[in-house]
XYZ file of C-alpha atoms in Angstrom:
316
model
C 4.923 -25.347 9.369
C 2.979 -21.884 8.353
C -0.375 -22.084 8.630
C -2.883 -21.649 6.400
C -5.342 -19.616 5.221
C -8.278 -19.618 5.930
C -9.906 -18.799 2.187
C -7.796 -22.043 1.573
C -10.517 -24.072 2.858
C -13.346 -22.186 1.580
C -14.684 -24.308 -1.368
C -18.275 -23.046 -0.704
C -19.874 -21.970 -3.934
C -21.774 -19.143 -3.706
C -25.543 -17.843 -4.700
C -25.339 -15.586 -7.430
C -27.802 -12.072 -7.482
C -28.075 -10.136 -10.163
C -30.148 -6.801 -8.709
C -31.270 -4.001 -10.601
C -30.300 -0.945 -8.682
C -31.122 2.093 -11.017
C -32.427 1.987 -14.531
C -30.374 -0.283 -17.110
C -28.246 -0.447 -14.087
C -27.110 -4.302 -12.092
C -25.160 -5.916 -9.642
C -24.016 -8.413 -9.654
C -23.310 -10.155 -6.155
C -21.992 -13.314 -4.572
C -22.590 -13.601 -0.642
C -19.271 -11.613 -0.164
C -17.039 -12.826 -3.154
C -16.029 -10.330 -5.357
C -19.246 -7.860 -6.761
C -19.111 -6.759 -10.757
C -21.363 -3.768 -11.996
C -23.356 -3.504 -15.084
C -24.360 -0.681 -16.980
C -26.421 -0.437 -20.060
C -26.123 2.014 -22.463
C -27.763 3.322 -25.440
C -25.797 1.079 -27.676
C -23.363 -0.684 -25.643
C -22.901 -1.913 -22.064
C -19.901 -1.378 -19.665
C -18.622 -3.549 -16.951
C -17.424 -2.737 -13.552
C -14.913 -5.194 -12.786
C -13.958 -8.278 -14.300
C -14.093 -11.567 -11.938
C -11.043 -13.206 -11.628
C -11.345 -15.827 -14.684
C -12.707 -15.662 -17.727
C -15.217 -18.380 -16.530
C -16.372 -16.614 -13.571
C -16.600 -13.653 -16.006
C -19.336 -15.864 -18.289
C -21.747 -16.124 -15.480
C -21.577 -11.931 -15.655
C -21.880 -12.201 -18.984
C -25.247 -14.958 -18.829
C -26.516 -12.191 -16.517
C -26.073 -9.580 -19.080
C -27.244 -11.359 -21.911
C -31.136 -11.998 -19.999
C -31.518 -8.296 -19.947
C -29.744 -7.298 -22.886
C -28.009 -7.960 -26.035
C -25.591 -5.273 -26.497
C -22.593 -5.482 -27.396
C -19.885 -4.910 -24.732
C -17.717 -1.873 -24.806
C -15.862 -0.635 -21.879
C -14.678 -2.282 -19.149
C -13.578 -0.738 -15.361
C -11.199 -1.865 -12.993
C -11.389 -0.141 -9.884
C -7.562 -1.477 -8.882
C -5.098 -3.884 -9.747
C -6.352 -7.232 -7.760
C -6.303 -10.715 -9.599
C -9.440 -11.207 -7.705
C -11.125 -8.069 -10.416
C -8.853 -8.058 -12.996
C -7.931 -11.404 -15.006
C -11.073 -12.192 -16.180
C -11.146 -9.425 -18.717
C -10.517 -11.264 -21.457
C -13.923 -12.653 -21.276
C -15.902 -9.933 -22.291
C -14.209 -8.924 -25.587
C -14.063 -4.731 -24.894
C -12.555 -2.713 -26.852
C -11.599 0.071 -24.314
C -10.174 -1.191 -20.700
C -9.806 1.305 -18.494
C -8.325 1.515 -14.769
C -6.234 4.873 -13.354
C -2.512 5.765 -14.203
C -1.924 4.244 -10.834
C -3.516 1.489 -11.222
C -1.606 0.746 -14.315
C 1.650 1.429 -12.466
C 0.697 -0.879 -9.630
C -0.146 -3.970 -12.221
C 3.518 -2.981 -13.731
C 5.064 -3.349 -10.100
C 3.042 -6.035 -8.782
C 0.652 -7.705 -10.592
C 2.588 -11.235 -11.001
C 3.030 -11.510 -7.323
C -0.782 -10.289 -6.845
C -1.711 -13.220 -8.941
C 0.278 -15.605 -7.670
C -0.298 -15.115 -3.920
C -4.060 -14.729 -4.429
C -4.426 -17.669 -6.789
C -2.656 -19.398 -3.666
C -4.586 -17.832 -0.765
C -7.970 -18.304 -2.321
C -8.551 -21.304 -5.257
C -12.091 -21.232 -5.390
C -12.053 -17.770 -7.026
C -9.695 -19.334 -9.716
C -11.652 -21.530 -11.143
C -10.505 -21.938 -14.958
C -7.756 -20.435 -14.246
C -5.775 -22.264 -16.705
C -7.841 -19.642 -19.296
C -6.073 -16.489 -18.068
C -4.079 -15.354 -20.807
C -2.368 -13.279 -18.472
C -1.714 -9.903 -16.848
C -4.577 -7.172 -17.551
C -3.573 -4.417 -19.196
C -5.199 -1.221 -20.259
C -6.070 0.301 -23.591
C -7.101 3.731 -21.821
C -5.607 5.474 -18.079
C -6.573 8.578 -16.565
C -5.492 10.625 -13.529
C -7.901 12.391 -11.589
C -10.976 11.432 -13.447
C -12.592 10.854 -16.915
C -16.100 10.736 -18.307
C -17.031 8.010 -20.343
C -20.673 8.835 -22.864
C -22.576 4.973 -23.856
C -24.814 7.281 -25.778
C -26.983 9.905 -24.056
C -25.789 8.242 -20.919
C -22.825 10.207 -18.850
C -20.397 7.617 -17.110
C -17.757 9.367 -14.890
C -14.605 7.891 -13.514
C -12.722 9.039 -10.600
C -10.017 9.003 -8.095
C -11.778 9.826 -5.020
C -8.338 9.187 -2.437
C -6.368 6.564 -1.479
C -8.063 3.569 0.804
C -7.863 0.089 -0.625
C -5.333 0.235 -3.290
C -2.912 3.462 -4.243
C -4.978 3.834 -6.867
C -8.950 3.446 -6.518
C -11.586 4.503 -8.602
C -15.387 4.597 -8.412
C -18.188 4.870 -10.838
C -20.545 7.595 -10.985
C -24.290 6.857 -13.383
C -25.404 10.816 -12.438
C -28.768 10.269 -14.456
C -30.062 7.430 -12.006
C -27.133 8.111 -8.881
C -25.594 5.422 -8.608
C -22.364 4.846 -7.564
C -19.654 1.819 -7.826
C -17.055 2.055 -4.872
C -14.846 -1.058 -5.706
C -13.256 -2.391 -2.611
C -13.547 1.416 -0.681
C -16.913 0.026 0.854
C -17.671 -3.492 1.718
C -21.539 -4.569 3.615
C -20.964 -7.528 5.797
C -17.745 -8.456 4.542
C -14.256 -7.846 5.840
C -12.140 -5.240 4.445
C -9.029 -6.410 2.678
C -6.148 -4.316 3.945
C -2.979 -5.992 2.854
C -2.492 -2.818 0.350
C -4.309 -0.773 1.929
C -3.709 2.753 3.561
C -5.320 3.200 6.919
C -4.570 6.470 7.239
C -6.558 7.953 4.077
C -8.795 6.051 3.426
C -12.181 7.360 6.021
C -11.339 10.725 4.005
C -12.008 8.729 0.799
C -15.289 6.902 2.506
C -16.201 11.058 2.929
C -15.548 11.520 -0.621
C -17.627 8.676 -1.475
C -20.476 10.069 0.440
C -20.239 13.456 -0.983
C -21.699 12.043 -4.326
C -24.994 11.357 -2.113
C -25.436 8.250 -4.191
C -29.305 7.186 -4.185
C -27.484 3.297 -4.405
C -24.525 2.002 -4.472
C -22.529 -1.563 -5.629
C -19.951 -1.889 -2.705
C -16.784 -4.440 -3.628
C -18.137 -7.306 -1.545
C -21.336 -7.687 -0.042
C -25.263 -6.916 -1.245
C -26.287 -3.964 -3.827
C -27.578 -1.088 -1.046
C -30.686 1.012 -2.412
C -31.891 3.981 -0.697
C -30.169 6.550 1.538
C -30.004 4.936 4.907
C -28.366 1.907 3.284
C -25.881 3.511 1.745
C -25.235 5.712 5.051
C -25.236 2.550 6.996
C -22.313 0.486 4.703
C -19.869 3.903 4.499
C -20.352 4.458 8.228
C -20.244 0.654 9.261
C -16.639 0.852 6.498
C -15.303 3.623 8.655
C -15.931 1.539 11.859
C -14.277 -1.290 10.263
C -10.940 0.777 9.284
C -10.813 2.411 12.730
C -11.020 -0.484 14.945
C -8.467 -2.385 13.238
C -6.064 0.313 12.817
C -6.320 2.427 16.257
C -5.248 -0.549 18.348
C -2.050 -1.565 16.271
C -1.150 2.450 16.155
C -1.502 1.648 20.098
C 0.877 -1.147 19.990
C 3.248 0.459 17.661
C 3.847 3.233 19.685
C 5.205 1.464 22.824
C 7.355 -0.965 20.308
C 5.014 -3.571 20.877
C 5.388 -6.690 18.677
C 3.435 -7.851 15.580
C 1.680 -10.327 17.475
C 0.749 -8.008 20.393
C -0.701 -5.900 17.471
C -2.728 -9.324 15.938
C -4.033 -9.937 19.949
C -5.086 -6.189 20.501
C -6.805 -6.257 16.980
C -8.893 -9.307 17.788
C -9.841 -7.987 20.838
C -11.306 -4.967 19.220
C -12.706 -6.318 16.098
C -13.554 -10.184 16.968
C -16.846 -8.584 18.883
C -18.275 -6.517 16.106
C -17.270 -8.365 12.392
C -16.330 -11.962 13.228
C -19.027 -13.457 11.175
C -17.865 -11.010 8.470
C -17.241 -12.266 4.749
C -13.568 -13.424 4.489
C -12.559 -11.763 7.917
C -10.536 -14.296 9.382
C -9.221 -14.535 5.654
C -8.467 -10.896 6.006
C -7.325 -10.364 9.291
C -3.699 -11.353 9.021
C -2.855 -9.297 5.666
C -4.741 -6.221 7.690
C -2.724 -6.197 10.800
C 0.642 -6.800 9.295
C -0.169 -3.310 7.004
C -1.409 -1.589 9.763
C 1.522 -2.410 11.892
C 3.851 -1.292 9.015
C 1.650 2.048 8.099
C 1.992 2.901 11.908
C 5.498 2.699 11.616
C 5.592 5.115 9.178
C 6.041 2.810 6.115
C 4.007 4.542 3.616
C 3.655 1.771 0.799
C 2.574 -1.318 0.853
C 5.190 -3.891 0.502
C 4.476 -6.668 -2.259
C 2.927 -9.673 -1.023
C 5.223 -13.081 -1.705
C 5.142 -16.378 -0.713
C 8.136 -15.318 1.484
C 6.448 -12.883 2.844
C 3.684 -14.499 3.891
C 5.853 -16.990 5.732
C 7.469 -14.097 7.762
C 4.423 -12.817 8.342
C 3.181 -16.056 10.079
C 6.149 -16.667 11.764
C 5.921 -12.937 13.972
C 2.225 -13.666 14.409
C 3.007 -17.233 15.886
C 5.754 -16.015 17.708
């Protein structure tokens, strides 16, 4: 019999926040489920990802409405993930916007992203029967784009490969503040299982180089002030390192998946245990680390199947 997963179990719900981090400017947080940003413009508002439902996208949309009534406009998606994308249709915006690559990826995978999260983790589904279905752009970019809600400058950009193919952040340069999507996490595990090892503590020194005064990581608390912000990009790099040098260790000496799994908990089981959806994680991490250190480049799609194969190797 496979086992399960852990998020399987999880039927916790969680304490909403809904912190002002620069002028006009919110996050909104969930002790470690998935974070959406809000920014207010002269006329309109944009959102930072969607939620995964439209009904987890109301309580975003409640939040909004107590600070402002603006319509709307634009919407971000940082990357593909059910978990941040299928909500959308909630908020009615007339522009949708995620990165060429992103687009691609939804193309590619975006059924079997859906389907294996909505397995992995129900409690983040909740309504799901309201999903109309895949998310789609109206607008891509490559590189990066500036959006304008009035006087205020909103730029878009590929900063490098880390979580996804196809990442973007958020940039507010009149306040500096900066969405990272799932590139930075505080006190919550990274999710890896499309990840790319490799690349992606260059793209945590990209995200730096903005020298954000605050940022909205994917998972975890809004950060405010400096030594936050060092704190969650340096305690990200720590995270991506100590799961991926040990299974570059095992895959050297053609050690097994499994030998990989017991090497990674041995590193990482000291330091982010009580992590946000780590043991959730963990599998999905070491089974792309394992491939990236043998030289497979991209991810393969997550399937039921898959998964199965997956915890057959790691049960040996």
């Amino acid at each position: 019999m496979m086992k399960g997963f852990a998020s399987a179990g999880d039927l916790t719900e969680k304490t909403v926040s809904f912190t002002e981090v620069g002028r006009d400017i919110y996050a909104f947080t969930a002790e470690g489920d998935p974070n959406t940003g809000v920014i207010v413009g002269d006329d309109s508002v944009m959102i930072v990802e969607a939620q995964a439902t439209p009904r987890l996208a109301r309580k975003v949309i409640d939040c909004v409405r107590s600070v402002t009534d603006k319509p709307i406009s634009h919407l971000v998606l940082t990357h593909y993930h059910a978990v941040r994308v299928l909500g959308a249709a909630a908020y009615g915006a007339r522009e949708v916007i995620m990165s060429a690559t992103t687009r691609a990826m939804v193309a590619e995978r975006g059924q079997e992203d859906w389907d294996s999260e909505f397995a992995r983790f129900p409690r983040l589904f909740q309504g799901h029967e309201e999903i109309p279905g895949l998310t789609w752009p109206t607008t891509t970019f490559t590189g990066s784009m500036t959006v304008w809600l009035g006087t205020r400058r909103v730029d878009i950009a590929q900063v490098g490969r880390a979580h996804t193919a196809g990442d973007a952040v958020v940039w507010v340069p009149d306040e500096e503040v900066l969405y990272t999507g799932d590139i930075v996490e505080y006190h919550s595990a990274c999710y890896c299982g499309d990840g790319h090892f490799t690349d992606w503590p260059a793209t945590l020194d990209a995200v730096a180089a903005y020298d954000p005064r605050a940022i909205a990581p994917g998972r975890g608390d809004a950060l405010i002030g400096a030594d936050r912000v060092a704190e969650a990009i340096a305690n990200t790099k720590d995270f991506i390192r100590s799961t991926y040098r040990p299974v570059q260790k095992v895959a050297a000496r053609g050690g097994t998946l499994k030998e990989a799994w017991e090497a990674v908990r041995a590193e990482c089981d000291p330091k982010f245990a009580d992590y946000a959806i780590y043991e959730h994680c963990l599998p999905f991490n070491v089974a792309r680390a394992y491939d990236e250190a043998r030289g497979i480049d991209t991810p393969r799609i997550w399937t039921a199947e898959r998964d199965r194969e997956m915890w057959d190797q790691l049960q040996g």
